[in-house]
Coordinates of C-alpha atoms and ligand atoms in Angstrom, one line a residue:
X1 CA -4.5 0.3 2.1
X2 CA -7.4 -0.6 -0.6
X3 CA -9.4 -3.3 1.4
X4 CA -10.7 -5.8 -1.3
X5 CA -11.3 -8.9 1.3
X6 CA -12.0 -9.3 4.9
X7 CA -10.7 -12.2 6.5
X8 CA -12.6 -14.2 9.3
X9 CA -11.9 -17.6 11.0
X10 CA -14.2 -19.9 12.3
X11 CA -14.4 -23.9 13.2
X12 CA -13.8 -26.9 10.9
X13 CA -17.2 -27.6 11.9
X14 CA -18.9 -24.4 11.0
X15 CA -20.8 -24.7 8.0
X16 CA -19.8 -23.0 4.7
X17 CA -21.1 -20.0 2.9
X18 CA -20.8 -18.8 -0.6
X19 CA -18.5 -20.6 -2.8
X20 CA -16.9 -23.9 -1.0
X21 CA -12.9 -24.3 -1.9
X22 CA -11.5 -27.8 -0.2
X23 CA -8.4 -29.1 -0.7
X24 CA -7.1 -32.7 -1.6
X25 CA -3.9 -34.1 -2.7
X26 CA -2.8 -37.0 -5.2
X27 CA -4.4 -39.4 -3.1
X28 CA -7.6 -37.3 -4.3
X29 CA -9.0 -38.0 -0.5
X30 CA -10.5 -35.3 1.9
X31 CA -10.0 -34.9 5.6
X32 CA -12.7 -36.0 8.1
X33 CA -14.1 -32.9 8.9
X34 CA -14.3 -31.8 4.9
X35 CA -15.8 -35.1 4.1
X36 CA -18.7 -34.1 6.3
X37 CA -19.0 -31.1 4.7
X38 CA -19.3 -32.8 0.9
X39 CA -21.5 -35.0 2.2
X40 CA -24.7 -35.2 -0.2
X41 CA -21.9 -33.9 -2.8
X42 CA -19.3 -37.4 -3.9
X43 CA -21.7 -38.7 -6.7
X44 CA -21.3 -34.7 -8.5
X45 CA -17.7 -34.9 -7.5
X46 CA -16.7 -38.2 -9.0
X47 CA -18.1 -37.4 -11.9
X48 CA -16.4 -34.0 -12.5
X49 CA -13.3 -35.9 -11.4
X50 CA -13.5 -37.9 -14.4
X51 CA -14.9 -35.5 -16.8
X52 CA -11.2 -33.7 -15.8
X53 CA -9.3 -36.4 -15.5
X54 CA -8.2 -35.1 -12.2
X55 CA -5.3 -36.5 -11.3
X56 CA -4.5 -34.4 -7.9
X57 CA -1.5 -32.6 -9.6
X58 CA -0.1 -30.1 -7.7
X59 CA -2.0 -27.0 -7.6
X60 CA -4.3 -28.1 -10.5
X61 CA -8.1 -27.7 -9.5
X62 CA -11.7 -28.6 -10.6
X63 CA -14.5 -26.2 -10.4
X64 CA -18.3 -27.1 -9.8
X65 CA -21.3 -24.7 -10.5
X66 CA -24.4 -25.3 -8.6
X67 CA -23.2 -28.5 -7.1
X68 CA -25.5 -31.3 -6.9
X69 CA -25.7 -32.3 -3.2
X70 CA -25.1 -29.3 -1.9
X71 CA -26.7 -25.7 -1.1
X72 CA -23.8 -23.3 -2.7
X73 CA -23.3 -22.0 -5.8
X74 CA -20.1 -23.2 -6.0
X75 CA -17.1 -25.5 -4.9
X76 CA -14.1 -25.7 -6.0
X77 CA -11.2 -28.3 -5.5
X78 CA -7.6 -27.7 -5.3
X79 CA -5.1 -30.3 -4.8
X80 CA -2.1 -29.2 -2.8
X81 CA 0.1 -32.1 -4.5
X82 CA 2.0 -34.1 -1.6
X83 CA 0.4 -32.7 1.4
X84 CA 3.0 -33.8 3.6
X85 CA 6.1 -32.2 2.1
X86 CA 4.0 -28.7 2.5
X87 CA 7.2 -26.1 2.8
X88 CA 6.0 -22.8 5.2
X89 CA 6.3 -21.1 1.5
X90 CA 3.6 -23.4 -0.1
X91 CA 0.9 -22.1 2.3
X92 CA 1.1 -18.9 1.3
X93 CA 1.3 -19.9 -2.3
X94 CA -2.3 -21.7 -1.4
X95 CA -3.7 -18.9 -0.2
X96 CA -3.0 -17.2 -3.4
X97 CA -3.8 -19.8 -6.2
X98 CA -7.1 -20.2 -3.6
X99 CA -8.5 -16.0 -3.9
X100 CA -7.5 -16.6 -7.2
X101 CA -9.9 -19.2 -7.9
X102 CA -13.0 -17.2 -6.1
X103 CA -14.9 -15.3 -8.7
X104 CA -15.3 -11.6 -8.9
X105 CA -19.2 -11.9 -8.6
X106 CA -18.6 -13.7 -5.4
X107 CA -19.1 -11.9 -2.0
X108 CA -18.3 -14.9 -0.1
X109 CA -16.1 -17.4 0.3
X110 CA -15.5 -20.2 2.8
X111 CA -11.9 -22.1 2.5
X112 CA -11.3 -25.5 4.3
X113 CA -8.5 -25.6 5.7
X114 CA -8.2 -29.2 6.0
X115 CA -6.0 -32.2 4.0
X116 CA -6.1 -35.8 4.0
X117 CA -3.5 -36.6 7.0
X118 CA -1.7 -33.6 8.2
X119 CA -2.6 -31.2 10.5
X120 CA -2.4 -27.5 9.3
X121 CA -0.5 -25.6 11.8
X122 CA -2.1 -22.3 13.4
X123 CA 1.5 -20.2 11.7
X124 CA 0.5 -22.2 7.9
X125 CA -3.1 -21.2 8.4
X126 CA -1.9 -17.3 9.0
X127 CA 0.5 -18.0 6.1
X128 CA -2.7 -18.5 3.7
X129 CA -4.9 -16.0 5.2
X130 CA -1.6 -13.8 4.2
X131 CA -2.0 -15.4 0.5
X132 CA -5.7 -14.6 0.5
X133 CA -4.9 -11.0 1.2
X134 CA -2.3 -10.3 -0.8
X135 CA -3.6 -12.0 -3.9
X136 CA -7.0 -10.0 -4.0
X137 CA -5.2 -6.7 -3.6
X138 CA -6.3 -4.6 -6.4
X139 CA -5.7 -0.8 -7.1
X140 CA -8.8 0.3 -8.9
X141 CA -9.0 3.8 -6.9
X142 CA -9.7 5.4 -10.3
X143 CA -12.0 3.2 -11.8
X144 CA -15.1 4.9 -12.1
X145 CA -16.9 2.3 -14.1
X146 CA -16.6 -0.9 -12.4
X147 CA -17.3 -4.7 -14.7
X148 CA -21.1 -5.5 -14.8
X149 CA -21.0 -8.7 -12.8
X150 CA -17.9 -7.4 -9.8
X151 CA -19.4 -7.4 -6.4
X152 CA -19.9 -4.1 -5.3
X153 CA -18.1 -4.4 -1.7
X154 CA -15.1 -6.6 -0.4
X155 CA -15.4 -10.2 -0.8
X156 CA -16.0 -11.6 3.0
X157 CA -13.3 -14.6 3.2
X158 CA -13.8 -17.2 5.6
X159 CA -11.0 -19.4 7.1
X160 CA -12.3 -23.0 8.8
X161 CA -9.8 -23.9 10.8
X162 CA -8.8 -26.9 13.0
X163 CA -7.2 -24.6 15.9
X164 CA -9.1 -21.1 15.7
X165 CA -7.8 -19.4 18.6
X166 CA -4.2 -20.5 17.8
X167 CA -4.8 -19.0 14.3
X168 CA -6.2 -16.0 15.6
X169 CA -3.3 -15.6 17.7
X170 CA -0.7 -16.3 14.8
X171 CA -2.7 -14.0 12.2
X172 CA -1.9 -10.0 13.5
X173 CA 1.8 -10.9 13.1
X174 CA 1.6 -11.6 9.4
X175 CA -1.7 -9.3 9.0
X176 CA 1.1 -6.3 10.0
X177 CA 3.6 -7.6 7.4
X178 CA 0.6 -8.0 5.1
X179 CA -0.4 -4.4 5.5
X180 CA 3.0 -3.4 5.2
X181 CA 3.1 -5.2 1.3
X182 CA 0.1 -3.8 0.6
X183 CA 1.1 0.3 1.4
X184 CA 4.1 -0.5 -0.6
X185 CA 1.7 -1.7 -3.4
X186 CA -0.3 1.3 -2.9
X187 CA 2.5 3.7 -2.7
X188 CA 4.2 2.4 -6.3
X189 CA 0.5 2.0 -8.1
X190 CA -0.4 6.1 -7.5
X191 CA 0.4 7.9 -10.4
X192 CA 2.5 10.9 -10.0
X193 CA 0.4 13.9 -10.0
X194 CA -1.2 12.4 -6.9
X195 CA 1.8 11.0 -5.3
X196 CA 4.9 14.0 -5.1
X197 CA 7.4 14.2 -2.7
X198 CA 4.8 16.0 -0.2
X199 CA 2.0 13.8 -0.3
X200 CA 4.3 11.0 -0.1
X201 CA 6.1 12.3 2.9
X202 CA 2.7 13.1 4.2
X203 CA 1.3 9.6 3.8
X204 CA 4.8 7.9 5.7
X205 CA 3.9 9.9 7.9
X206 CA 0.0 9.2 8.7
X207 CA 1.0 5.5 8.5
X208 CA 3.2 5.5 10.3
X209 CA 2.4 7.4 13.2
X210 CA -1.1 5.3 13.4
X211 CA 1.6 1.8 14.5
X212 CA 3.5 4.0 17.2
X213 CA 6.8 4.7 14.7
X214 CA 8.3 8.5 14.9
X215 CA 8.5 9.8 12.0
X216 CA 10.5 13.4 10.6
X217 CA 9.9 14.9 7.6
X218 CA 13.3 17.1 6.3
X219 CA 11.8 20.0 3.3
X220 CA 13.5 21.8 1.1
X221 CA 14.9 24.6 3.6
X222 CA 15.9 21.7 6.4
X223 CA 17.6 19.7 3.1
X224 CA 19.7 22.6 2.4
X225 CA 20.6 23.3 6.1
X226 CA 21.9 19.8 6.2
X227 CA 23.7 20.2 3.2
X228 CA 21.9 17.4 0.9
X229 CA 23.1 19.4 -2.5
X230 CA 23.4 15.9 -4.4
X231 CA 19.9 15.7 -3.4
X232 CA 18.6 18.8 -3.8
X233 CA 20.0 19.2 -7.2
X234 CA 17.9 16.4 -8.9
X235 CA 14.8 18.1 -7.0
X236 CA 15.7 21.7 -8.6
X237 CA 14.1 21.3 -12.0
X238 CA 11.0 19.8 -10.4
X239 CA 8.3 22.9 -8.9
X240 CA 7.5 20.5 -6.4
X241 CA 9.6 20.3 -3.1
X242 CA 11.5 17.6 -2.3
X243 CA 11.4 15.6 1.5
X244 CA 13.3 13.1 3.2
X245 CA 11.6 11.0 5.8
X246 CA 13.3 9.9 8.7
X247 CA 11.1 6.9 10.4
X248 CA 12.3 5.3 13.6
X249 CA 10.9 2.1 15.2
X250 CA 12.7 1.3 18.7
X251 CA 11.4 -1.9 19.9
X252 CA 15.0 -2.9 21.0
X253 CA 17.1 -2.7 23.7
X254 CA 17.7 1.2 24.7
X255 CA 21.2 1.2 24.0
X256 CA 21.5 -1.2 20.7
X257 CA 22.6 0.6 17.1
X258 CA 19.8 0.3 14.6
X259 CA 19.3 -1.4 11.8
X260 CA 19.0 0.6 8.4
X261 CA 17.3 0.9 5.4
X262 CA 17.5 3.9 2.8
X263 CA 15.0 4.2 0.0
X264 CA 15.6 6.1 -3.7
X265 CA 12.6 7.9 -4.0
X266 CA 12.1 9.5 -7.2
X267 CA 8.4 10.2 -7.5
X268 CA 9.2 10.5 -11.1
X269 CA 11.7 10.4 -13.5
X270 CA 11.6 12.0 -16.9
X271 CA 15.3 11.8 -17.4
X272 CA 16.1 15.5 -16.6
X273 CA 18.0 17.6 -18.9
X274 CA 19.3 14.3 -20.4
X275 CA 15.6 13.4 -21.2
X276 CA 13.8 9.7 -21.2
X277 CA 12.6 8.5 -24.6
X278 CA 8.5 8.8 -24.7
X279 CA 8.1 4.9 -24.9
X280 CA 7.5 3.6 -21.3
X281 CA 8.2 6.8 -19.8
X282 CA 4.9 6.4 -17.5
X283 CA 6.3 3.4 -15.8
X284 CA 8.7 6.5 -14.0
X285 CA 6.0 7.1 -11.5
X286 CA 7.4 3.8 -9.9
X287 CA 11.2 5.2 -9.4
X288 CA 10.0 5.6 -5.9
X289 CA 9.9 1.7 -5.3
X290 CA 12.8 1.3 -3.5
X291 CA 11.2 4.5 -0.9
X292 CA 7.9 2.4 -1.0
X293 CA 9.5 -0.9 0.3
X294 CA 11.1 0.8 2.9
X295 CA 7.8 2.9 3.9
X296 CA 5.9 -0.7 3.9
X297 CA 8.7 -2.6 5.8
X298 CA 8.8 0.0 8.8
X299 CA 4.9 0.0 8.9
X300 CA 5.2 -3.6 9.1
X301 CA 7.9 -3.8 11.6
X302 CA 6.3 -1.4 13.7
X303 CA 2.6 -3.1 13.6
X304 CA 3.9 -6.5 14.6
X305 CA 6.2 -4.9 17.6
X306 CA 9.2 -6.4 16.5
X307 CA 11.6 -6.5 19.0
X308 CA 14.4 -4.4 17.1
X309 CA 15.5 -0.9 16.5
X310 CA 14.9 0.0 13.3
X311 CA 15.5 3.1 10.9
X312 CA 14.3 4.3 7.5
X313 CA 15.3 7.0 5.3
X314 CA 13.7 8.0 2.1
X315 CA 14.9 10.3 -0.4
X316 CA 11.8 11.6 -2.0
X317 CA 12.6 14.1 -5.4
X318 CA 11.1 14.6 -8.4
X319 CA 12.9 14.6 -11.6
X320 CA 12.2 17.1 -14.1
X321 CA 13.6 18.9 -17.0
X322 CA 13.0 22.9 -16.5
X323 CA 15.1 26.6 -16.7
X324 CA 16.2 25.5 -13.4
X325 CA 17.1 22.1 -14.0
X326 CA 20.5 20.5 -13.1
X327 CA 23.0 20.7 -16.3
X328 CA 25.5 17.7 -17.5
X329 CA 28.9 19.1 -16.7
X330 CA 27.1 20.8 -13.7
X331 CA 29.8 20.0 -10.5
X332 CA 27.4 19.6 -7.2
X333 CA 28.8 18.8 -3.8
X334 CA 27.2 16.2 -1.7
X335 CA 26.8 16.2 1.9
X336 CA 29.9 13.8 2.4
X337 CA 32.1 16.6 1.2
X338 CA 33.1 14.3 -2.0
X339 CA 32.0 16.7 -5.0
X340 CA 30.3 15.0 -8.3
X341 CA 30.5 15.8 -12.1
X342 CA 26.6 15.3 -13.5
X343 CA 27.3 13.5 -16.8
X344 CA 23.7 12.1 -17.3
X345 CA 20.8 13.7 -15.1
X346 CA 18.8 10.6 -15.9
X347 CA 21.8 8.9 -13.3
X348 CA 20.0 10.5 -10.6
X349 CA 18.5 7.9 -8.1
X350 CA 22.8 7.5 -7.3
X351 CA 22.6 11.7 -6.3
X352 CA 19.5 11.3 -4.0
X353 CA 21.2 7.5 -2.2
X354 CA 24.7 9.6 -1.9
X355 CA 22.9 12.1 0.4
X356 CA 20.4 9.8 2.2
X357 CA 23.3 6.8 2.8
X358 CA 25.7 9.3 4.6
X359 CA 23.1 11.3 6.7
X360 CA 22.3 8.0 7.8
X361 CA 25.5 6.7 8.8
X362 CA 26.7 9.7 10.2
X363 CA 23.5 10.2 12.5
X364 CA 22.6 6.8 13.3
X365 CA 25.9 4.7 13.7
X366 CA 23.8 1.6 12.0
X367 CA 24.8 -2.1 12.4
X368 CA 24.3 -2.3 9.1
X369 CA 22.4 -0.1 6.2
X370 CA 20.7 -1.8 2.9
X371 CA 19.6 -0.2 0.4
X372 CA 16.9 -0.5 -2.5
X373 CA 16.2 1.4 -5.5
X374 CA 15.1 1.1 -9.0
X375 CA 18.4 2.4 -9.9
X376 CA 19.4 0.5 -13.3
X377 CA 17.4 -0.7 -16.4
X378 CA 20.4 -2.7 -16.8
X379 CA 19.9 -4.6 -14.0
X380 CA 16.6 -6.0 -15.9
X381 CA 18.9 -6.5 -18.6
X382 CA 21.2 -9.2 -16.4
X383 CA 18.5 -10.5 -13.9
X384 CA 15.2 -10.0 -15.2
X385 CA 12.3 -9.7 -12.9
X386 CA 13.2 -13.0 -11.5
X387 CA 16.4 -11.6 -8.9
X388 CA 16.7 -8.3 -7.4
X389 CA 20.9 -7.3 -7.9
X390 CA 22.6 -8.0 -4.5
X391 CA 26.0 -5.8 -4.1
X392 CA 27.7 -5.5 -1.0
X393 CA 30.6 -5.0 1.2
X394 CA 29.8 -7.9 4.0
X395 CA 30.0 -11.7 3.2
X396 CA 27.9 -12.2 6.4
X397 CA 25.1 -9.8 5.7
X398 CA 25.4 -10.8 1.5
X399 CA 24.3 -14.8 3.3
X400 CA 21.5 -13.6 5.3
X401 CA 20.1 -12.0 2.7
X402 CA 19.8 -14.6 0.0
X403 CA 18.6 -17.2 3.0
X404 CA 15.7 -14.8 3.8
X405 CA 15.5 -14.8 0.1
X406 CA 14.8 -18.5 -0.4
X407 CA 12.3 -18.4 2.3
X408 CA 10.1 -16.1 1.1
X409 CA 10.6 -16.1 -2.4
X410 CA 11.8 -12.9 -2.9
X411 CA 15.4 -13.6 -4.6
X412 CA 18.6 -11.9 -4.7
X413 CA 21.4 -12.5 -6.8
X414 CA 24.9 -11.1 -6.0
X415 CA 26.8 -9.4 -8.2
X416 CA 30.2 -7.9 -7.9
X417 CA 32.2 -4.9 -7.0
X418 CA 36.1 -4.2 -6.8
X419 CA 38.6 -1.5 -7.4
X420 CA 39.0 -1.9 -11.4
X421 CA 35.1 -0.9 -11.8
X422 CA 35.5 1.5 -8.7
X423 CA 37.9 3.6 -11.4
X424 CA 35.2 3.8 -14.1
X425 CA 33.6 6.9 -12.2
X426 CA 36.6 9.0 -11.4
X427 CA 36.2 12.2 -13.2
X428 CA 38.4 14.5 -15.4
X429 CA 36.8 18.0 -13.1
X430 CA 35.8 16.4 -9.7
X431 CA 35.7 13.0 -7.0
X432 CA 33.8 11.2 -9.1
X433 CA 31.1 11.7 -12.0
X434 CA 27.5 9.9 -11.7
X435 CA 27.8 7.4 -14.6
X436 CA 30.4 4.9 -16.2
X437 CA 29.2 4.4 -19.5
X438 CA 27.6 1.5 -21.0
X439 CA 29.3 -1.3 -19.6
X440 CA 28.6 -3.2 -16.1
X441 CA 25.9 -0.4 -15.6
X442 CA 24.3 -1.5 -12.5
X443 CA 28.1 -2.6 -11.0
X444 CA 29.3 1.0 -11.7
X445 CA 26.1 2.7 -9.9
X446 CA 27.0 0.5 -7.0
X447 CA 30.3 1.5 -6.9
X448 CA 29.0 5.0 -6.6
X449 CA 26.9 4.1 -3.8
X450 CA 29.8 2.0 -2.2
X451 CA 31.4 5.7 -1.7
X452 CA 29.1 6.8 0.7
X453 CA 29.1 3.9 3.2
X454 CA 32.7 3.6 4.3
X455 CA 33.3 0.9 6.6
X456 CA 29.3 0.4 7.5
X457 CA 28.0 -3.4 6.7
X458 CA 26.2 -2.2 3.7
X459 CA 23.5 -4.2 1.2
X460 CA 22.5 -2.4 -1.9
X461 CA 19.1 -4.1 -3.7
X462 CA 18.3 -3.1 -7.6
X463 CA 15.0 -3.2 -7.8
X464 CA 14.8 -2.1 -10.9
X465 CA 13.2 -5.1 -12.5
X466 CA 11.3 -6.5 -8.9
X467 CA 9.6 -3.7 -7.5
X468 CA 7.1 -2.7 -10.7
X469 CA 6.0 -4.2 -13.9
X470 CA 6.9 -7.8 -12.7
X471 CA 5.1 -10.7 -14.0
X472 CA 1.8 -11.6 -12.0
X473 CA 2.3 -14.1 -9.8
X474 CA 0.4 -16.3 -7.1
X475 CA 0.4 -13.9 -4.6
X476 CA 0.1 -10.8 -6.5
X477 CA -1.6 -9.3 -9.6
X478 CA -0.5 -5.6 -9.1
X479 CA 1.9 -4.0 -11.7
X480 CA 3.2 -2.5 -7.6
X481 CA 4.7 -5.7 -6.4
X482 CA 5.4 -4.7 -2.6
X483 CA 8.8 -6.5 -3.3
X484 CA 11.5 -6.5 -0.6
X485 CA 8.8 -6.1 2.7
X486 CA 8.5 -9.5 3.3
X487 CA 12.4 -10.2 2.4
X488 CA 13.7 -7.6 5.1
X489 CA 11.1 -8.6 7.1
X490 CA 12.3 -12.0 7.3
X491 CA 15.8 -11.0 7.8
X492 CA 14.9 -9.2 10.6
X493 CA 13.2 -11.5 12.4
X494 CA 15.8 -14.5 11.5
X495 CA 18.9 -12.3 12.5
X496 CA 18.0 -9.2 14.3
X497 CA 15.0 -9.4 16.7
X498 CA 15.8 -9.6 20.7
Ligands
BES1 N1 15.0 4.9 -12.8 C1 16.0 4.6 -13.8 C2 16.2 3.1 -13.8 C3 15.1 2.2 -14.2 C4 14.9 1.8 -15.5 C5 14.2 1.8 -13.3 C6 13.9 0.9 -15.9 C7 13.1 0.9 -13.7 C8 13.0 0.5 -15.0 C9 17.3 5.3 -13.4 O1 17.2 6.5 -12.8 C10 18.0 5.5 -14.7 O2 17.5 6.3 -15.5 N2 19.1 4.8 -14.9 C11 19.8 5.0 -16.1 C12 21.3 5.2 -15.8 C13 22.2 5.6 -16.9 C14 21.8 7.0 -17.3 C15 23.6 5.5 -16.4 C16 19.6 3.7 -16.9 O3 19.5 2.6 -16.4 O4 19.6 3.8 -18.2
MN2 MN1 16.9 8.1 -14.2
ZN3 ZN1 15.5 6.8 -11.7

């Protein structure tokens, strides 16, 4: 994971180095213990107030260089709004707009943890330290000139806290879930000459393994033993091999079914045969988001011990257009024994989560199986980035998910399936073919889907327009969002842990 910030936690009463961040809110008054700190400071501080006009809007801010009063280069303010309607969601937010205020010269930081009548909980001052983290994520591995005035190593955040050891207690759970975000992140921002089926498999693998998960690695020989042809026909245009990764994380009971999650990852997708227009086409190294989320959620699941069994499957191909490529009109049979007429090879991520869903629920008898994938630009074209698309066959499970949603801020949106767009992929030559035209694109590819899963509680997520190119937010400037760790995370713990 690229380290840009280590995070360290001290006393309320410690004194601060490098620049000073304190919060307010409208009142514009400070806790005790930050007063002390600004003492020497109010006379500079009242005056930038007014020269602002700073009103203690939520999440608005005022920034002094060089104080007056005090010995730091710089302090800034940030006002938190109404401190005491503070949702477990706003901390992490703070701890976001907070690393983003910090400049890149900086090296150090101290943030005070401390607002005008309320007491910040040990779990809300973890929840920021997460912000902090995942806000100054940044994936400059192949910068080789860096700005003039960027500090040259991570930027040493420090945390003063009212309760340290409690915080220090609360912190490794959302450090693992942190960690978890940030391989995901990682995973989606390597460009695909780097990051192939192998090297991806390879990296699950190391990550994995160094939390305590088990992890197989299926190659091209094992994939056609199995009998993955859907799979293995996307890979066959491609000269690189093509995996799937079994990870397992049993920190259940012995005897309880997992739980499930299946990943579409195409390391790239040109299209195939039926090849991708030029413009945008780089954004295809990302088609492996859904594989990335699932990667970063077992990591994290595994790290924090959760007290669940757990299972991921990736589907890791790359698509390519070559002599050996898969044709349209070409008839593959999948490992379900249901046979499919390619119509467009660019409808591929559907071939690879055919394979992956029913290896899973034949081997592992899941409670339940969800799947992500960037699977349909049309899914941008409905939600934006704003919702991932929610399709499933359980009311129950459909619930859970958009609760977990609205609690971490990672929203799904369900959208429907039935028997009339069911009948848009039956085929003239074979079971069914791997696209339905134009219309209800994104309903039609879970349809598909929905025929590998029989009675299993399934959840398929399209990603397309969540997992990459999403706008910047609070708690992340990457073009990788890590979207979908924290959500199943969430579920998991709310619904699923022991
Ligand atoms: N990987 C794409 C979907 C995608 C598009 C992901 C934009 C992220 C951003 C997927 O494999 C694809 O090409 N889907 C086609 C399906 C069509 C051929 C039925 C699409 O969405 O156009
Ligand atoms: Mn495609
Ligand atoms: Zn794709």
């Amino acid at each position: 994971m690229s380290e840009s910030v280590t995070l360290s936690f001290a006393r309320l009463t410690t004194a601060p180095k490098g620049v000073l961040i304190v919060l307010t809110d409208e009142s514009l008054a400070f806790g005790a213990p930050t007063q002390k700190i600004l003492k020497g400071a109010d006379a500079a501080l009242t005056r930038a107030f007014d020269a602002e006009r700073f009103k203690g809007k939520a999440w608005s801010s005022v920034d002094l260089l060089a104080p007056a009063g005090l010995d730091l280069p710089r302090l800034i303010v940030i006002s938190v709004g109404k401190a005491a309607e503070l949702k477990a969601s706003d901390f992490l937010k703070l701890g976001g707009v907070a690393a983003g205020k910090i400049p890149a010269s900086a090296r150090e930081a101290t943030l005070v943890l401390d607002l005008p009548g309320t007491k910040v909980s040990p779990e809300a001052a973890a929840e920021v330290a997460l912000g902090v983290r995942l806000r100054s994520y940044k994936f400059d591995r192949y910068k080789t000139k860096k700005k003039d005035d960027a500090n040259d190593g991570p930027l040493a955040v420090s945390l003063l806290v009212a309760d340290e050891a409690g915080t220090r207690r609360a912190f490794p759970v959302k450090e693992a879930v942190g960690d978890g975000v940030l391989l995901a992140r990682d995973l989606v921002n390597e460009p695909a000459n780097v990051l192939d089926p192998p090297e991806f498999a390879r990296r699950a693998q190391e990550h994995l393994a160094s939390v305590g998960a088990e992890v197989e690695v299926m190659d091209d020989a094992a994939l056609a033993r199995a009998g993955m042809r859907a799979l293995l026909g996307v890979g066959q245009g491609s000269i690189k091999e093509s995996r799937v990764v079994v990870m397992r994380w049993n920190g259940g009971a012995k005897d309880e079914a997992p739980v499930a999650f299946i990943g579409k990852g195409v390391t790239f997708d040109t299209g195939g045969i039926s090849i991708k227009p030029a413009a945008g086409m780089e954004d295809m190294k990302g088609d492996m988001g859904g594989a990335a989320c699932v990667t970063g959620l077992m990591y994290a699941l595994a790290a924090r011990k959760a007290k669940v069994n757990a299972v991921g499957v990736i589907g890791l191909v790359e698509n390519m257009p070559d002599g050996a490529a898969q044709r349209p009109g070409d008839i593959v049979t999948s490992l379900s024994g249901q046979t499919i007429e390619i119509i467009n090879t660019d409808a591929e991520g559907r071939l690879v989560l055919a394979d992956v869903l029913w290896y899973a629920k034949e081997r592992f008898k899941p409670q339940f199986m969800i799947d992500l994938a960037t699977l349909t630009g049309a899914i941008l074209v409905a939600l934006g980035s704003e919702y991932a698309g929610l399709f499933s066959n359980d009311d129950a499970l459909s619930e859970r998910l958009a609760k977990a949603g609205t609690e971490t801020g990672e929203k799904v949106w369900r959208m429907p399936l039935g028997a009339e767009y069911d009948k848009l992929i039956d085929s003239k030559f074979a079971d069914m073919k791997n696209t339905g035209g134009r219309n209800a694109g994104s309903i039609t590819a879970a349809q598909f889907l929905q025929r590998y899963v029989d009675k299993t509680p399934w959840a398929h997520l399209d990603v397309a327009g969540t997992a990459m190119s999403s706008p910047a937010s609070d708690i992340n400037k990457s073009w990788g969002s890590g979207w979908g760790v924290r959500l199943l995370n969430q579920l998991v713990k709310d619904h699923y842990e022991g």
